[in-house]
Structure formats: structure tokens, C-alpha cells
Amino acid sequence: LGLALDPDAAGARPEANEVRDNRVAGSQAAGLRTQGRHNRFEGNELVDNNGPGIEARGSEGETFEDNVARGNHRAGLEAQGGRRLKAVGNDFEGNLDGVRVEGLDQSEFRDNAVRGNREQWLRALRGASLKLVGNAVEDNGTDGVWLDHVEGVTLSGNRVAGNGAVGLQLEHVEGAEVFDNAFSNNDGGVAVWGGHRVEVRFNDVVDHAGYGLWAMGAEPVGAMAMVTLP
């Protein structure tokens, strides 16, 4: 383990700290781990660690900005539980996944560059109220974005290109707005499996090896009816 912000023996969580401009490489676990509240992590470089570059457990109100997570053996950023996490302007490159989250609520991923990860850019399982805005998602090994059983999703202004599988895959998502994104040169464009209140509109969906838009098993007059080309 490289750097850690963990609760003390009495269970008090680290709060309102700043971790800035460190380089952590070659750790046997995570490069950086936090279990805190309202901490800020900026300008750190997490490289070739055996776990995730950044690991957030039950994080609350924490900000990750302008960090580089490259070549880590798990995700660049891995979050389990927690809420109000904000990841802005980070570079996640050459990890197993770019970002992998489970049970995360009220969180935002904005203006990140996510390239060349071996699997997905973002894989989210469960959780609610996630915003993905203005990210560059390119040349990842499988899906660009894969959201599974998430409630309340906004994707806007993202560029998703050259990924090895589907640009965006929504499985059993309840309430999603997908608009003003560019999906190009992925194996497939956008896939909606099940779910309710999914709206896909005003996107550029071009030059995919397989389908552009696919909706299967969605709520009648739900996802399929609301999938519209520009």
C-alpha cells in the first residue's frame, strides 16, 4: 500500500485533508486508499501498482482532480460504496479498468481522459444519481461505459471512440438521459437491455463494426421509442 487515509482505532474518519503532487509506484496493493470524508486528492501520479491506482471505500464528498493513474493491475479508480464523489480532469490509462464502482451514489465524472485500459472505461454496478460529462473514452479493450442496475444516470458531451466492444451498455438502468455524445468506431454503438425511462437523443452514432443503436427487453414504449437519431 502506498498512501492511506484510514479511520483511527476509535473509528474516526480522516476529514478535510489534502493529498497533492505525490508519486506512488510499484506498491503491492493500492497506490492510494481513502476511507474518509471531504478530502481532496490532486496532481498525484499512481503508476504500476499491484492493486488499483486509487481505492475509495465508503468515501463521502471526496474530490479527485488532475491525477494520473497508469498501468495499475486493477482499476485506475476503484470505489465501493460512498456518495458525492467527484472525479475531474484525471488521466486513467493502461489499467485493467479505467474506473470501477459499486454502490456509489450522487457522484460525478467530468472531463477525464480514459484510454487504453484493458477492459472498460467505467463499469458501475448498482448505485444512483451518476453524472458522466465531457469525458474522452478511447481505445479501451471492451466496453466504453457499462452501467448495470443503476438508477438515475446522465451522460452528456462524452466522446466514446475505438473501444473493443460497445460504446455504451445500459443493463436494467432506471431513468437515464443520454444526449449530445459522440460514439464512433466502437464494435457497437449504444445497447439498452431492459430498464425503464431510458432516453437516448441527439447523439452522433457512426462507423461501428456492428449495430449503432440496440434496445432489447426494455419497457414497452420506453427505451426503444425514445431512442432517436439526430
PDB file of C-alpha atoms in Angstrom, residues 92-226:
ATOM      1  CA  PHE A  92      -6.721   6.882 -16.441  1.00  0.00           C
ATOM      2  CA  GLU A  93      -4.584   4.988 -18.927  1.00  0.00           C
ATOM      3  CA  GLY A  94      -3.384   1.421 -19.362  1.00  0.00           C
ATOM      4  CA  ASN A  95      -5.010  -0.028 -16.233  1.00  0.00           C
ATOM      5  CA  LEU A  96      -7.242  -3.104 -16.044  1.00  0.00           C
ATOM      6  CA  ASP A  97     -10.335  -0.842 -15.961  1.00  0.00           C
ATOM      7  CA  GLY A  98     -10.349   2.920 -16.072  1.00  0.00           C
ATOM      8  CA  VAL A  99     -12.955   3.330 -13.308  1.00  0.00           C
ATOM      9  CA  ARG A 100     -14.859   0.591 -11.474  1.00  0.00           C
ATOM     10  CA  VAL A 101     -17.552   1.483  -8.935  1.00  0.00           C
ATOM     11  CA  GLU A 102     -20.186  -0.382  -6.961  1.00  0.00           C
ATOM     12  CA  GLY A 103     -22.988   1.063  -4.853  1.00  0.00           C
ATOM     13  CA  LEU A 104     -21.914   4.654  -5.476  1.00  0.00           C
ATOM     14  CA  ASP A 105     -24.478   7.465  -5.189  1.00  0.00           C
ATOM     15  CA  GLN A 106     -24.701  11.144  -6.191  1.00  0.00           C
ATOM     16  CA  SER A 107     -21.331  11.206  -7.926  1.00  0.00           C
ATOM     17  CA  GLU A 108     -19.828  12.900 -10.962  1.00  0.00           C
ATOM     18  CA  PHE A 109     -17.146  12.036 -13.507  1.00  0.00           C
ATOM     19  CA  ARG A 110     -16.228  15.044 -15.629  1.00  0.00           C
ATOM     20  CA  ASP A 111     -13.544  15.852 -18.217  1.00  0.00           C
ATOM     21  CA  ASN A 112     -11.471  12.739 -17.598  1.00  0.00           C
ATOM     22  CA  ALA A 113      -9.264  11.119 -20.267  1.00  0.00           C
ATOM     23  CA  VAL A 114      -9.633   7.346 -20.209  1.00  0.00           C
ATOM     24  CA  ARG A 115      -7.585   5.499 -22.792  1.00  0.00           C
ATOM     25  CA  GLY A 116      -6.049   2.131 -23.459  1.00  0.00           C
ATOM     26  CA  ASN A 117      -7.396   0.269 -20.429  1.00  0.00           C
ATOM     27  CA  ARG A 118      -7.578  -3.490 -20.893  1.00  0.00           C
ATOM     28  CA  GLU A 119     -11.290  -3.735 -20.110  1.00  0.00           C
ATOM     29  CA  GLN A 120     -13.911  -0.972 -19.619  1.00  0.00           C
ATOM     30  CA  TRP A 121     -13.533   2.724 -19.088  1.00  0.00           C
ATOM     31  CA  LEU A 122     -16.309   2.859 -16.478  1.00  0.00           C
ATOM     32  CA  ARG A 123     -18.095  -0.128 -15.027  1.00  0.00           C
ATOM     33  CA  ALA A 124     -20.781   0.750 -12.487  1.00  0.00           C
ATOM     34  CA  LEU A 125     -22.816  -1.845 -10.613  1.00  0.00           C
ATOM     35  CA  ARG A 126     -25.782  -0.607  -8.599  1.00  0.00           C
ATOM     36  CA  GLY A 127     -25.854   2.938  -7.245  1.00  0.00           C
ATOM     37  CA  ALA A 128     -27.855   6.057  -8.093  1.00  0.00           C
ATOM     38  CA  SER A 129     -27.549   9.581  -9.484  1.00  0.00           C
ATOM     39  CA  LEU A 130     -24.375   9.301 -11.546  1.00  0.00           C
ATOM     40  CA  LYS A 131     -23.261  12.017 -13.989  1.00  0.00           C
ATOM     41  CA  LEU A 132     -20.733  11.412 -16.769  1.00  0.00           C
ATOM     42  CA  VAL A 133     -19.977  14.636 -18.595  1.00  0.00           C
ATOM     43  CA  GLY A 134     -17.299  15.650 -21.100  1.00  0.00           C
ATOM     44  CA  ASN A 135     -15.069  12.587 -20.818  1.00  0.00           C
ATOM     45  CA  ALA A 136     -12.811  11.221 -23.576  1.00  0.00           C
ATOM     46  CA  VAL A 137     -13.211   7.430 -23.677  1.00  0.00           C
ATOM     47  CA  GLU A 138     -10.947   5.897 -26.288  1.00  0.00           C
ATOM     48  CA  ASP A 139      -9.290   2.619 -27.255  1.00  0.00           C
ATOM     49  CA  ASN A 140     -10.296   0.563 -24.230  1.00  0.00           C
ATOM     50  CA  GLY A 141     -10.312  -3.215 -24.605  1.00  0.00           C
ATOM     51  CA  THR A 142     -14.021  -3.940 -24.096  1.00  0.00           C
ATOM     52  CA  ASP A 143     -16.924  -1.541 -23.432  1.00  0.00           C
ATOM     53  CA  GLY A 144     -16.524   2.178 -23.178  1.00  0.00           C
ATOM     54  CA  VAL A 145     -19.182   2.538 -20.444  1.00  0.00           C
ATOM     55  CA  TRP A 146     -21.125  -0.311 -18.815  1.00  0.00           C
ATOM     56  CA  LEU A 147     -23.837   0.575 -16.288  1.00  0.00           C
ATOM     57  CA  ASP A 148     -25.718  -2.241 -14.560  1.00  0.00           C
ATOM     58  CA  HIS A 149     -28.705  -1.744 -12.200  1.00  0.00           C
ATOM     59  CA  VAL A 150     -28.023   1.967 -11.714  1.00  0.00           C
ATOM     60  CA  GLU A 151     -30.852   4.415 -11.039  1.00  0.00           C
ATOM     61  CA  GLY A 152     -30.669   7.962 -12.358  1.00  0.00           C
ATOM     62  CA  VAL A 153     -27.893   8.457 -14.942  1.00  0.00           C
ATOM     63  CA  THR A 154     -26.871  11.456 -17.054  1.00  0.00           C
ATOM     64  CA  LEU A 155     -24.347  11.097 -19.894  1.00  0.00           C
ATOM     65  CA  SER A 156     -23.639  14.223 -21.889  1.00  0.00           C
ATOM     66  CA  GLY A 157     -20.838  15.601 -24.033  1.00  0.00           C
ATOM     67  CA  ASN A 158     -18.700  12.456 -23.903  1.00  0.00           C
ATOM     68  CA  ARG A 159     -16.533  11.236 -26.784  1.00  0.00           C
ATOM     69  CA  VAL A 160     -16.522   7.415 -26.923  1.00  0.00           C
ATOM     70  CA  ALA A 161     -14.388   6.003 -29.725  1.00  0.00           C
ATOM     71  CA  GLY A 162     -12.384   2.972 -30.749  1.00  0.00           C
ATOM     72  CA  ASN A 163     -13.385   0.692 -27.888  1.00  0.00           C
ATOM     73  CA  GLY A 164     -13.272  -3.073 -28.382  1.00  0.00           C
ATOM     74  CA  ALA A 165     -16.931  -3.748 -27.593  1.00  0.00           C
ATOM     75  CA  VAL A 166     -19.967  -1.474 -27.092  1.00  0.00           C
ATOM     76  CA  GLY A 167     -19.534   2.262 -26.675  1.00  0.00           C
ATOM     77  CA  LEU A 168     -22.309   2.426 -24.065  1.00  0.00           C
ATOM     78  CA  GLN A 169     -24.106  -0.527 -22.499  1.00  0.00           C
ATOM     79  CA  LEU A 170     -27.064   0.060 -20.173  1.00  0.00           C
ATOM     80  CA  GLU A 171     -28.424  -3.001 -18.362  1.00  0.00           C
ATOM     81  CA  HIS A 172     -31.553  -2.670 -16.224  1.00  0.00           C
ATOM     82  CA  VAL A 173     -30.995   1.055 -15.729  1.00  0.00           C
ATOM     83  CA  GLU A 174     -33.866   3.013 -14.243  1.00  0.00           C
ATOM     84  CA  GLY A 175     -34.008   6.579 -15.538  1.00  0.00           C
ATOM     85  CA  ALA A 176     -31.232   7.641 -17.912  1.00  0.00           C
ATOM     86  CA  GLU A 177     -30.621  10.652 -20.138  1.00  0.00           C
ATOM     87  CA  VAL A 178     -28.019  10.109 -22.850  1.00  0.00           C
ATOM     88  CA  PHE A 179     -27.606  13.175 -25.060  1.00  0.00           C
ATOM     89  CA  ASP A 180     -25.064  15.149 -27.082  1.00  0.00           C
ATOM     90  CA  ASN A 181     -22.453  12.366 -27.019  1.00  0.00           C
ATOM     91  CA  ALA A 182     -20.299  11.129 -29.914  1.00  0.00           C
ATOM     92  CA  PHE A 183     -19.988   7.353 -30.344  1.00  0.00           C
ATOM     93  CA  SER A 184     -17.708   6.249 -33.177  1.00  0.00           C
ATOM     94  CA  ASN A 185     -15.620   3.298 -34.324  1.00  0.00           C
ATOM     95  CA  ASN A 186     -16.579   1.002 -31.468  1.00  0.00           C
ATOM     96  CA  ASP A 187     -17.641  -2.596 -32.072  1.00  0.00           C
ATOM     97  CA  GLY A 188     -21.213  -1.482 -31.275  1.00  0.00           C
ATOM     98  CA  GLY A 189     -22.696   1.930 -30.559  1.00  0.00           C
ATOM     99  CA  VAL A 190     -25.321   2.013 -27.787  1.00  0.00           C
ATOM    100  CA  ALA A 191     -27.090  -1.009 -26.265  1.00  0.00           C
ATOM    101  CA  VAL A 192     -30.056  -0.857 -23.884  1.00  0.00           C
ATOM    102  CA  TRP A 193     -31.031  -4.098 -22.121  1.00  0.00           C
ATOM    103  CA  GLY A 194     -34.166  -3.920 -20.001  1.00  0.00           C
ATOM    104  CA  GLY A 195     -34.743  -0.908 -17.797  1.00  0.00           C
ATOM    105  CA  HIS A 196     -37.263   1.931 -17.686  1.00  0.00           C
ATOM    106  CA  ARG A 197     -37.307   5.617 -18.618  1.00  0.00           C
ATOM    107  CA  VAL A 198     -34.184   5.485 -20.765  1.00  0.00           C
ATOM    108  CA  GLU A 199     -33.833   8.371 -23.206  1.00  0.00           C
ATOM    109  CA  VAL A 200     -31.120   8.394 -25.884  1.00  0.00           C
ATOM    110  CA  ARG A 201     -31.266  11.522 -28.054  1.00  0.00           C
ATOM    111  CA  PHE A 202     -29.197  13.969 -30.135  1.00  0.00           C
ATOM    112  CA  ASN A 203     -26.107  11.746 -30.207  1.00  0.00           C
ATOM    113  CA  ASP A 204     -23.740  11.097 -33.115  1.00  0.00           C
ATOM    114  CA  VAL A 205     -23.548   7.307 -33.543  1.00  0.00           C
ATOM    115  CA  VAL A 206     -21.324   6.484 -36.529  1.00  0.00           C
ATOM    116  CA  ASP A 207     -18.909   3.973 -38.071  1.00  0.00           C
ATOM    117  CA  HIS A 208     -19.376   0.975 -35.776  1.00  0.00           C
ATOM    118  CA  ALA A 209     -18.439  -2.573 -36.790  1.00  0.00           C
ATOM    119  CA  GLY A 210     -21.837  -3.859 -35.603  1.00  0.00           C
ATOM    120  CA  TYR A 211     -25.065  -2.121 -34.621  1.00  0.00           C
ATOM    121  CA  GLY A 212     -25.446   1.591 -33.977  1.00  0.00           C
ATOM    122  CA  LEU A 213     -28.397   1.500 -31.553  1.00  0.00           C
ATOM    123  CA  TRP A 214     -29.904  -1.596 -29.968  1.00  0.00           C
ATOM    124  CA  ALA A 215     -32.732  -1.898 -27.428  1.00  0.00           C
ATOM    125  CA  MET A 216     -33.843  -5.299 -26.152  1.00  0.00           C
ATOM    126  CA  GLY A 217     -36.330  -6.169 -23.423  1.00  0.00           C
ATOM    127  CA  ALA A 218     -36.881  -2.566 -22.386  1.00  0.00           C
ATOM    128  CA  GLU A 219     -40.179  -1.318 -21.011  1.00  0.00           C
ATOM    129  CA  PRO A 220     -42.719  -1.114 -23.866  1.00  0.00           C
ATOM    130  CA  VAL A 221     -42.807   2.372 -25.417  1.00  0.00           C
ATOM    131  CA  GLY A 222     -39.824   3.081 -23.164  1.00  0.00           C
ATOM    132  CA  ALA A 223     -36.259   2.787 -24.320  1.00  0.00           C
ATOM    133  CA  MET A 224     -36.928   1.801 -27.922  1.00  0.00           C
ATOM    134  CA  ALA A 225     -39.463   4.534 -28.516  1.00  0.00           C
ATOM    135  CA  MET A 226     -37.167   7.146 -27.015  1.00  0.00           C
TER     136      MET A 226
END
